[in-house]
Short mmCIF file of C-alpha atoms and ligand atoms in Angstrom, two decimals:
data_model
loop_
_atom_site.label_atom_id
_atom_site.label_comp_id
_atom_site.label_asym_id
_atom_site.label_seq_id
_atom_site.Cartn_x
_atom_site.Cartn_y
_atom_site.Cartn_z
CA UNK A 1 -19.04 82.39 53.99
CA UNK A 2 -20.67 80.24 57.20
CA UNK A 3 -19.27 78.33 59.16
CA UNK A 4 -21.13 76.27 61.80
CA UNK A 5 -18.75 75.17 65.21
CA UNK A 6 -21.22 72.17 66.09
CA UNK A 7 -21.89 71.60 69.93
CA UNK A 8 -18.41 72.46 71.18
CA UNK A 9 -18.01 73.25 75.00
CA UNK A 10 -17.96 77.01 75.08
CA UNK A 11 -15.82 78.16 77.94
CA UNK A 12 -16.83 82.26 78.21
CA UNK A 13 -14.73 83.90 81.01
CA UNK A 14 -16.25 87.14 80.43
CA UNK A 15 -20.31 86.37 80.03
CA UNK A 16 -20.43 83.05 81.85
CA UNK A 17 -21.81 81.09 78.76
CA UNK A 18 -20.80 77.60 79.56
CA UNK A 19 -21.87 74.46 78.26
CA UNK A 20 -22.01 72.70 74.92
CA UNK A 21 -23.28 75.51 72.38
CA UNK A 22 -23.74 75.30 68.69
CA UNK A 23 -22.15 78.66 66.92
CA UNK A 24 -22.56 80.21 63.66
CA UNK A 25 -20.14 82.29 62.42
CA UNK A 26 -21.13 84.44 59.22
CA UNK A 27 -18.70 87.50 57.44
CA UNK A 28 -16.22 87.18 59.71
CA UNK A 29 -18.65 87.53 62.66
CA UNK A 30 -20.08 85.26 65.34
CA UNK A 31 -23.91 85.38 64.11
CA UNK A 32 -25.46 83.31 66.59
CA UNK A 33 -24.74 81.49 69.86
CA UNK A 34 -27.21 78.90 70.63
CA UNK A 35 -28.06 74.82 71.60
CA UNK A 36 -28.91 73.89 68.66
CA UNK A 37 -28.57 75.97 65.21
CA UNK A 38 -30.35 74.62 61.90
CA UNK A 39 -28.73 76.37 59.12
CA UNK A 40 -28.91 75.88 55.39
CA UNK A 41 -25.98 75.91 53.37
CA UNK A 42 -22.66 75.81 56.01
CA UNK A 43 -19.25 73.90 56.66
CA UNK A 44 -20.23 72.25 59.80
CA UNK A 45 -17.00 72.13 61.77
CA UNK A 46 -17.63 69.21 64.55
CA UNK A 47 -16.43 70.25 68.42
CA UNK A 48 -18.03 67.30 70.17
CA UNK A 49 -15.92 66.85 73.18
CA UNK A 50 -14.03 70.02 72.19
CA UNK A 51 -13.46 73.06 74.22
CA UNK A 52 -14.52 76.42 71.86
CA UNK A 53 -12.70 79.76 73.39
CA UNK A 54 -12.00 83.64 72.21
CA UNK A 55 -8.73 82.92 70.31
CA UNK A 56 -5.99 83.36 72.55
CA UNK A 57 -3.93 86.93 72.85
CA UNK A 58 -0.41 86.37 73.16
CA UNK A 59 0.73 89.65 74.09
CA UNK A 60 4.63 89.07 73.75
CA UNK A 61 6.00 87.42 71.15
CA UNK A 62 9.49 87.79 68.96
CA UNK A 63 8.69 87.43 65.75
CA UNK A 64 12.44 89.08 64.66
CA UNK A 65 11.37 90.48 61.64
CA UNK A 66 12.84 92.67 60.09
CA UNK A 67 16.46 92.45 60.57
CA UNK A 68 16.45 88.64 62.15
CA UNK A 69 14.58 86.86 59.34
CA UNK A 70 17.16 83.64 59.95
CA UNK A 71 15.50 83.40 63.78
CA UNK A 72 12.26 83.96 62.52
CA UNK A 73 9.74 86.09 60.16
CA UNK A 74 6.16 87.69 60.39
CA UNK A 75 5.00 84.89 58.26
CA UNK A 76 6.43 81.60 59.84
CA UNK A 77 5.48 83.56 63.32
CA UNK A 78 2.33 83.82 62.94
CA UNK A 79 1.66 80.46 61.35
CA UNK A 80 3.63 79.24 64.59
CA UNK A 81 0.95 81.10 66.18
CA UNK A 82 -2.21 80.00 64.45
CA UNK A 83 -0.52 76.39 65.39
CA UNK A 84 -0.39 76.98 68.76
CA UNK A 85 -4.27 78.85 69.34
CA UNK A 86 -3.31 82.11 68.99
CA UNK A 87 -5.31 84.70 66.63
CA UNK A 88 -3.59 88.02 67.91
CA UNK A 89 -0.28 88.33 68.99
CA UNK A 90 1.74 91.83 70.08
CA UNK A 91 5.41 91.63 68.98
CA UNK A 92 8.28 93.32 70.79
CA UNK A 93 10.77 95.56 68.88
CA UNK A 94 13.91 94.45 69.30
CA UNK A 95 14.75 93.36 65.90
CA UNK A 96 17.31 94.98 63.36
CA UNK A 97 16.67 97.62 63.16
CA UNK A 98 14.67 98.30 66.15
CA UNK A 99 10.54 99.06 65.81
CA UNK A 100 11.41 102.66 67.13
CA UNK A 101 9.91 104.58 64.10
CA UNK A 102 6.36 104.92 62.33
CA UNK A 103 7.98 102.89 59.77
CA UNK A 104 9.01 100.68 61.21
CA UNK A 105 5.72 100.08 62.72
CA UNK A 106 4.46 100.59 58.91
CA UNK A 107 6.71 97.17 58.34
CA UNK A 108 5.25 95.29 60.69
CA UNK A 109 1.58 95.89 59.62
CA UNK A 110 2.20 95.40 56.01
CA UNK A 111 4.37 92.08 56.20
CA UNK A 112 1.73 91.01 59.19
CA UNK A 113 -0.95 91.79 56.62
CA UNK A 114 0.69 89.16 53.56
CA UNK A 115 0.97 86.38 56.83
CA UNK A 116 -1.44 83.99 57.85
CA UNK A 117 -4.17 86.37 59.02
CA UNK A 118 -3.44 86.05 62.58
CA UNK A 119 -3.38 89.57 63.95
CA UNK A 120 -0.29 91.61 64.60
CA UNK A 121 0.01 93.97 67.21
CA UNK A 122 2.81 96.02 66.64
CA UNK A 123 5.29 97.03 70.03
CA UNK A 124 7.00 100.12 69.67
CA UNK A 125 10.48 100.62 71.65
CA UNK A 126 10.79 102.90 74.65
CA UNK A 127 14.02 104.16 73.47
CA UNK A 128 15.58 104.62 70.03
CA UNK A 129 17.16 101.59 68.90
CA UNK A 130 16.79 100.50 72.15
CA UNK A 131 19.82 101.76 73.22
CA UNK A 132 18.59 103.14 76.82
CA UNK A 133 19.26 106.90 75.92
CA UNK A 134 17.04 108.57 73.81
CA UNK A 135 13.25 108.32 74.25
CA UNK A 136 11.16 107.52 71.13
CA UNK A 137 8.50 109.35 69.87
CA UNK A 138 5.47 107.98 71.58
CA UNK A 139 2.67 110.06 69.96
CA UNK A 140 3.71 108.98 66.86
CA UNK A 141 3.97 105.67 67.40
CA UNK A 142 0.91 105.10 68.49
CA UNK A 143 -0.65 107.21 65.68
CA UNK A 144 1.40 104.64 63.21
CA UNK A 145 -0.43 101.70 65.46
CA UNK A 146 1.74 100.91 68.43
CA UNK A 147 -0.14 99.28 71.36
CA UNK A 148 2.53 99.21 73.56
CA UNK A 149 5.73 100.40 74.66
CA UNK A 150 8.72 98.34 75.41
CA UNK A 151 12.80 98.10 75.47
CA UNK A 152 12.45 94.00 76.12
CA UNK A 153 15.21 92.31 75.68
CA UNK A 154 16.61 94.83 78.00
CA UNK A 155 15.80 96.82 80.76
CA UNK A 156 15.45 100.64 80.71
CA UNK A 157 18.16 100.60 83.15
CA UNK A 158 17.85 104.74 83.85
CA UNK A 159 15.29 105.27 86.57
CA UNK A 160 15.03 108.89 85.73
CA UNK A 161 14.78 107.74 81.81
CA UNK A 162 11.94 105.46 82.92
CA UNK A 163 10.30 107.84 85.01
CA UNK A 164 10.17 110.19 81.96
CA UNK A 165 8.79 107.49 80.01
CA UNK A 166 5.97 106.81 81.96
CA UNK A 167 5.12 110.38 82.49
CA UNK A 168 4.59 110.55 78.55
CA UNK A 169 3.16 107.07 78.29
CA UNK A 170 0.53 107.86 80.50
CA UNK A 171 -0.80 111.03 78.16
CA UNK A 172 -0.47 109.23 75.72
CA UNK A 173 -2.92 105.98 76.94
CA UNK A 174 0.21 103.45 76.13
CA UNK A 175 1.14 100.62 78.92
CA UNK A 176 5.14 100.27 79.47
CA UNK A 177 5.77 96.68 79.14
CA UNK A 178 8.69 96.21 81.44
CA UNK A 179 11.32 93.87 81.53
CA UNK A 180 12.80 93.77 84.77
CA UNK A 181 16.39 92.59 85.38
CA UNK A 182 19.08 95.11 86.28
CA UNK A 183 21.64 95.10 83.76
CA UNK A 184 24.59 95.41 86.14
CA UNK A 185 23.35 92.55 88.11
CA UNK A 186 23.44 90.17 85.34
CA UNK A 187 25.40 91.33 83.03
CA UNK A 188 25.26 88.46 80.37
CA UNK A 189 25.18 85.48 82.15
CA UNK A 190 23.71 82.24 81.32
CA UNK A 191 21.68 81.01 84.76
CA UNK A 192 19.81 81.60 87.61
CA UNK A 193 22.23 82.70 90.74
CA UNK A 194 21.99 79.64 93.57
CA UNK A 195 22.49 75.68 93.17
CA UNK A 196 22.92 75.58 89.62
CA UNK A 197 25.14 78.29 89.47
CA UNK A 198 27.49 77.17 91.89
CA UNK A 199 27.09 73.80 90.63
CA UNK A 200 28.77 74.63 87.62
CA UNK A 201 30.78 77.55 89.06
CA UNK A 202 29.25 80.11 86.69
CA UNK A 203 28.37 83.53 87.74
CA UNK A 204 24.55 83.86 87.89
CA UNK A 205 21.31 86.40 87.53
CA UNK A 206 20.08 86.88 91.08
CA UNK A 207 16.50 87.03 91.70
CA UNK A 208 17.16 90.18 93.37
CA UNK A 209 18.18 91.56 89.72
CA UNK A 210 14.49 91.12 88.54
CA UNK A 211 12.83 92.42 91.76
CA UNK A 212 15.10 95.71 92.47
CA UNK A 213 13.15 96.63 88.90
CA UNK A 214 9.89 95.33 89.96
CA UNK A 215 9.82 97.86 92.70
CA UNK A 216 11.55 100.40 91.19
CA UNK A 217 8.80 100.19 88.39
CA UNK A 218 6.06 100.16 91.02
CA UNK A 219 7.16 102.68 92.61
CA UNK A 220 7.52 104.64 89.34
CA UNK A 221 3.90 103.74 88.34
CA UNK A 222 2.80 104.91 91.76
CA UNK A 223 4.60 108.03 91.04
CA UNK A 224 3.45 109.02 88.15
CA UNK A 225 0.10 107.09 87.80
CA UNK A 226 1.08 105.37 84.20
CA UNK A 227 0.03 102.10 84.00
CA UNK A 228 3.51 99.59 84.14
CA UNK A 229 3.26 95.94 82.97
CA UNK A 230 5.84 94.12 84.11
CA UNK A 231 6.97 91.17 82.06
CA UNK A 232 7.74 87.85 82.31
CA UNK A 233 7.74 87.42 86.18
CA UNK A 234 9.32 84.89 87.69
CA UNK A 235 10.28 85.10 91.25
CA UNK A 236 8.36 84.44 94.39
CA UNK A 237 9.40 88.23 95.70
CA UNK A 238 8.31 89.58 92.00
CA UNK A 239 4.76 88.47 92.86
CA UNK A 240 5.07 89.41 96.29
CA UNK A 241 5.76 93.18 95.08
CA UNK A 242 3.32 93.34 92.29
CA UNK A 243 0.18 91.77 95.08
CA UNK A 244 1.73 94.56 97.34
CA UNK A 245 1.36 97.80 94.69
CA UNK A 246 -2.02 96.15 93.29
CA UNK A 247 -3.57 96.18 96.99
CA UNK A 248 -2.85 99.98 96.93
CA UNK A 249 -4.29 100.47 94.08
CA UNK A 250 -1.37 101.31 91.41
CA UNK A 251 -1.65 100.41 88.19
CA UNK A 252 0.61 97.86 87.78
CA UNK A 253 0.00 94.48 85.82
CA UNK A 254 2.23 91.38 85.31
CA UNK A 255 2.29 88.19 83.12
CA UNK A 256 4.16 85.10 83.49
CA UNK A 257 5.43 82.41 81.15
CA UNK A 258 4.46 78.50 80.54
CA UNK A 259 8.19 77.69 81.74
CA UNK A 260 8.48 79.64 85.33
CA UNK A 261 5.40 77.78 86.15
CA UNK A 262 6.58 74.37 84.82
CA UNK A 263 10.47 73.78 85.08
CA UNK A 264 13.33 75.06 87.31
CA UNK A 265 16.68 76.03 87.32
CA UNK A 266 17.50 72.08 87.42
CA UNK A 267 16.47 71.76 83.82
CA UNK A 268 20.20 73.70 82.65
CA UNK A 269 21.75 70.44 83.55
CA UNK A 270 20.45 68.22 81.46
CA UNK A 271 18.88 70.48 78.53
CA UNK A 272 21.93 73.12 78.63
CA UNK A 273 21.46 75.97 75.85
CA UNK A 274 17.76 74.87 75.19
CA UNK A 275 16.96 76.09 78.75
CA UNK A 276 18.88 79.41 78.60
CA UNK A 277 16.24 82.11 78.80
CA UNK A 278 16.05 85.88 80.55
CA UNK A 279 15.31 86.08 83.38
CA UNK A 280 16.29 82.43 84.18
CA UNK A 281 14.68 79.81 85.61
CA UNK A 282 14.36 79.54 88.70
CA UNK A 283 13.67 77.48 92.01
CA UNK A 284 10.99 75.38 92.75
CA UNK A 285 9.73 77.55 95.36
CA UNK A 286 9.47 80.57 92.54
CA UNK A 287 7.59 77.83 90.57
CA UNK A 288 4.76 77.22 93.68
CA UNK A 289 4.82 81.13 94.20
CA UNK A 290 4.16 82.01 90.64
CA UNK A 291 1.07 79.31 90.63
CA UNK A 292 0.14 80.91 93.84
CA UNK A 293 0.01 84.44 91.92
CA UNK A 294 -1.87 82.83 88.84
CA UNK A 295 -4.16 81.65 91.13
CA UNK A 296 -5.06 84.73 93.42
CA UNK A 297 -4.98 87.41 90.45
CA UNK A 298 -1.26 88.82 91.68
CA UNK A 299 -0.05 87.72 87.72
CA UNK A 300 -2.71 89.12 85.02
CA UNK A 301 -1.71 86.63 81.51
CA UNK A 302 -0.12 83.93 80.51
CA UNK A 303 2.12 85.26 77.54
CA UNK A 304 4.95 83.07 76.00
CA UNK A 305 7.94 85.07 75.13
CA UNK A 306 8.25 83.43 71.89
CA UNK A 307 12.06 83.86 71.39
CA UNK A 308 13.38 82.12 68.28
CA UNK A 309 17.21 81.49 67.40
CA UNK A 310 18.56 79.13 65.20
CA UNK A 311 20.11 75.89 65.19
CA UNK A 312 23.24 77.02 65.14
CA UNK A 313 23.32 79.68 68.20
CA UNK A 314 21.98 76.85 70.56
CA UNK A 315 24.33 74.33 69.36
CA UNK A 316 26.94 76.78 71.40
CA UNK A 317 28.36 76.48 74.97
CA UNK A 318 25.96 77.32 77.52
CA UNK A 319 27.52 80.08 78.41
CA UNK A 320 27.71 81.85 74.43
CA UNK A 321 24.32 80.60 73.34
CA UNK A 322 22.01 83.17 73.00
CA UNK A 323 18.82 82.92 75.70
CA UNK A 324 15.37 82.85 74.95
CA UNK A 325 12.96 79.82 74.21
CA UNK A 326 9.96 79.02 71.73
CA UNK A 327 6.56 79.12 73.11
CA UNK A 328 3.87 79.43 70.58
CA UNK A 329 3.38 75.72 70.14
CA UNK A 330 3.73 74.57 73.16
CA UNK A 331 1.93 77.07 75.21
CA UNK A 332 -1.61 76.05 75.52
CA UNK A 333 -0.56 72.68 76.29
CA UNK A 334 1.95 73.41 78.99
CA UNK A 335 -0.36 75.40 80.68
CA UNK A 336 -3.28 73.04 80.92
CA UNK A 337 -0.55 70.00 81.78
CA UNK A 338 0.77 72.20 84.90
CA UNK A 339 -2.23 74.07 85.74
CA UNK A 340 -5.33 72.66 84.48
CA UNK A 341 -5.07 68.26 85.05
CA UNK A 342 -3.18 69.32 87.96
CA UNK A 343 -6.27 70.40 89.30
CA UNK A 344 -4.56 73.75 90.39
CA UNK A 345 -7.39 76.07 88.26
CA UNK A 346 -10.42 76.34 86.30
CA UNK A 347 -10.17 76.07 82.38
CA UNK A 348 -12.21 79.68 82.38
CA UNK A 349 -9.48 81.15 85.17
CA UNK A 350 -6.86 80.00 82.49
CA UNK A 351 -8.50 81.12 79.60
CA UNK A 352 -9.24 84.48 81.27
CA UNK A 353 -5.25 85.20 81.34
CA UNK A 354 -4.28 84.13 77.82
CA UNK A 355 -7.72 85.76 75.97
CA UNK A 356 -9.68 88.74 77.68
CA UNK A 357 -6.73 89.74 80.34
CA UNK A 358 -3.83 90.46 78.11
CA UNK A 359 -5.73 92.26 75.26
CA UNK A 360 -7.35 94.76 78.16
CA UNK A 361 -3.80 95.84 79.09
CA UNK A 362 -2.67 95.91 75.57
CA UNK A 363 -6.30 98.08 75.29
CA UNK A 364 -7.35 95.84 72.28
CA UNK A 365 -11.02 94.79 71.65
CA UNK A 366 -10.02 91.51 71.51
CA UNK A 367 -10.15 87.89 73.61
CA UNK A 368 -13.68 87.50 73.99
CA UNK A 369 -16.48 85.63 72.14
CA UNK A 370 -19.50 87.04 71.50
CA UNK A 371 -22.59 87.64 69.29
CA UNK A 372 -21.91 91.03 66.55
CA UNK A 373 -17.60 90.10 67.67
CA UNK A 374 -15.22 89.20 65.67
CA UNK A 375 -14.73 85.11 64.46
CA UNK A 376 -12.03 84.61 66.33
CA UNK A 377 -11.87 80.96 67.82
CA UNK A 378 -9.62 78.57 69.28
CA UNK A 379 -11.17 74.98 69.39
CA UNK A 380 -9.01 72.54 71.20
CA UNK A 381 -8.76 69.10 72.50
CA UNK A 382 -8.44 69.57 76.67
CA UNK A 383 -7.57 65.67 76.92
CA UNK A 384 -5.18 64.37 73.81
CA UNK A 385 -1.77 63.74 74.36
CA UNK A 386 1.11 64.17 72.51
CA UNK A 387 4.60 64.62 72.31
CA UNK A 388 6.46 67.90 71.35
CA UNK A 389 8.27 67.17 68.02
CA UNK A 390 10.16 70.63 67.40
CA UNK A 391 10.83 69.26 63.89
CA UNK A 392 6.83 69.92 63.17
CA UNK A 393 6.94 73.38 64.37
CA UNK A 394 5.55 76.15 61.62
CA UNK A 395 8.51 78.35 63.53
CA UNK A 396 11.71 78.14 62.17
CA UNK A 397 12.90 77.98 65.58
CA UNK A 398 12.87 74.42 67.51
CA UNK A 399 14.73 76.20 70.34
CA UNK A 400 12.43 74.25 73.44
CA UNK A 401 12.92 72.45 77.01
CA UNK A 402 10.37 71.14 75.94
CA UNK A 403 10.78 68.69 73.00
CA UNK A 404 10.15 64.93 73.48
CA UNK A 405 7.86 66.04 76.66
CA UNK A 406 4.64 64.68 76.68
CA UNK A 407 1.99 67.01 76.94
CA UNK A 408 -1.86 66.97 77.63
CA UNK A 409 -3.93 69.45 75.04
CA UNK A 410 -4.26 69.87 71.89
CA UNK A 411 -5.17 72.69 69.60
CA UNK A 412 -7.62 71.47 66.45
CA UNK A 413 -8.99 74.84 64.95
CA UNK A 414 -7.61 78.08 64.38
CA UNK A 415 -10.22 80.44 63.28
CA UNK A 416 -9.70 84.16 62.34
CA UNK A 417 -12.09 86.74 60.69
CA UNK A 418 -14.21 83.50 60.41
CA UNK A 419 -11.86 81.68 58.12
CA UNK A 420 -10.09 79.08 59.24
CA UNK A 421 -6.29 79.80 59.42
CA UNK A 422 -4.98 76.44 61.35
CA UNK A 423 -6.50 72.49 61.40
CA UNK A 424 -5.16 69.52 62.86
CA UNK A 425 -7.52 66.65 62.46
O1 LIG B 501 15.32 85.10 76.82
C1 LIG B 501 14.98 86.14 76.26
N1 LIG B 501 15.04 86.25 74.93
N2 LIG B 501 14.55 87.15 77.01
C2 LIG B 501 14.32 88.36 76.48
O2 LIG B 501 13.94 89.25 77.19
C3 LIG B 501 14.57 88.61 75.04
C4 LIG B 501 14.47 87.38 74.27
C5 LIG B 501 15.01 87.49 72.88
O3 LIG B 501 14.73 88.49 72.22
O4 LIG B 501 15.69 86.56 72.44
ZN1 LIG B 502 12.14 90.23 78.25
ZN1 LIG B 503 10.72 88.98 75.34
#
């Protein structure tokens, strides 16, 4: 089985291979990089005035399975995900019941082995069931294939739990994945705390909810040494903290979302529900601060939080709607539209935080193209515009701020193991 990509515009964050590259991919490998390949015998896929990249790493994704299968399931997940780029995605526990088990984790790999092909990276829970009492056992976990740890949904809201968790994290070479928002703070409301808020007289999540854990967790990583990722970052003090901790040299890591560096707290008003997500969005001046952190290396990946629910649970009230947002077919495209034809970075600066970046802190040897690697490919369309249709998603959920936006990028190839898992031509 060959495959020939046929002069594409490699974009190589790691190696620095630029420019317009022909590139064979044979048993699931990439055989040869070069200008101009002759080959006998191949499906000649044609990239003219088409960016070829690693295949993106989404390294947090709901995929609700098991438990949740009317959100969402390992198979129309990672379809959603081969739509949207993405060849390897690491999905977070918090589904029913919780991935807090080796079987659990033995689930996950054997449903994500019937899907699409995409890979799977299974996230195993901090805690057991994620209740915030009880830590898992993390030596077992990883020996059933966990990458990760992670509560997400919630917050490990005891310090001294944390602390413990870290300790044994750290022996056992597994990041914390952290999601930082003090329960107490924000108990379960719907918005960000400021204009908004009082604009519709709800109670709100302060940004100082998110950053009391963001230095808490630094502090803890300090402490102890384990390596803390902190997730879905979204205020301007958030990055402040995290460029702070990384200057000293703690191992602490962050990634941000497509919507904290594209909408703001505004967006509730007119999109209600659809815009409900933890932590919220925010101002516009978290929106400028988070570029600023893309930009200077503070925030580490671009991951999308991928966080189905149905129809019918964001058809309620603002305020009973569950939060969270789809993000795996929108989230190359947002990001080049705010980052990229804004002229705020480089294509291979983006790349670097949505390929190579988040599989080093997942520790995966993935998100980079090269000859003897794996086939793994994105090949998309930098330029074509479109407009986000949530009725054409492969998710079951359509749950997006985004829909009837018009975006600028479009994915045309999904390629994993060398086979092609995704087209749109
Ligand atoms: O908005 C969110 N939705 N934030 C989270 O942390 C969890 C997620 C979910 O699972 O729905
Ligand atoms: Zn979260
Ligand atoms: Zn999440």
């Amino acid at each position: 089985m060959k495959l020939l990509i046929h002069q594409g515009r490699l974009v190589d964050p790691v190696g620095g291979i630029g420019g317009v590259m022909d590139i064979l991919l044979e048993d699931g490998r990439v055989a040869v990089i070069g200008s101009d390949i002759r080959e006998p015998d191949v499906q000649v896929l044609d990239a003219r005035g088409l960016v070829v990249c690693a295949g993106l790493v989404d390294m947090h994704v709901h995929l609700r399975d098991p438990g949740l299968e009317y959100k969402e399931t390992i198979s129309t997940g990672t379809q959603a995900a081969a739509a949207g780029g993405f060849t390897s995605v690491a999905c977070m526990p918090n589904t029913r019941p919780a991935v807090d088990c080796p079987e659990q984790i033995d689930y996950v790999r054997a449903k994500a082995a019937r899907s699409c092909g995409v890979h799977v990276w299974p996230i195993g829970s901090v805690t057991v069931g994620e209740k915030g009492e009880v830590l898992t056992d993390f030596e077992a976990l990883k020996r059933a294939g966990a990458v990760a740890l992670s509560d997400d949904g919630m917050p490990v809201q005891n310090a001294n739990l944390m602390r413990d968790a870290l300790i044994l994290a750290h022996r056992q070479e597994l990041t914390v994945l952290s999601h930082c928002e003090d329960a107490d703070m924000v108990k379960n409301y719907a918005v960000n705390e400021g204009r908004v808020s009082r604009k519709l007289r709800l109670p709100g999540r302060p940004a100082i909810a998110e950053e009391i854990m963001v230095a808490r967790d630094a502090m803890l990583a300090e402490e102890t040494g384990a390596a803390v990722h902190i997730c879905h970052i979204s205020t301007a003090k958030s990055v402040a903290l995290v460029r702070r901790y990384k200057k000293k040299g703690v191992h602490i890591t962050c990634e941000t979302c497509p919507q904290y560096f594209s909408l703001t707290e505004e967006e509730i008003l007119t999109k209600g529900a659809m815009a409900r997500v933890n932590p919220p969005l925010r101002t516009r001046a978290d929106v400028e601060a988070i570029i600023e952190g893309l930009k200077d290396g503070t925030i580490d990946a671009i991951a999308t939080d991928h966080a189905p629910h149905s129809a019918e649970e964001k058809a309620r009230p603002l305020t009973e709607a569950p939060s969270g947002m789809v993000g795996l077919e929108t989230a190359l495209a947002v990001t080049l539209t705010y980052l990229y034809h804004t002229g705020q970075m480089a294509l291979s600066d983006i790349l670097r935080k949505m390929t190579v970046n988040p599989a080093c802190i997942l520790r995966i040897n993935k998100g980079r193209l090269a000859v003897g690697g794996e086939a793994d490919v994105v090949i998309f369309d930098p330029d074509e515009v479109w407009t986000v249709d949530p009725s054409q998603f492969a998710s079951k959920g359509r749950n997006t701020p985004f829909a009837g936006m018009e975006l600028k990028g479009r994915v045309k190839y999904t390629i994993v193991n060398g086979q092609i898992v995704y087209r749109n031509t």
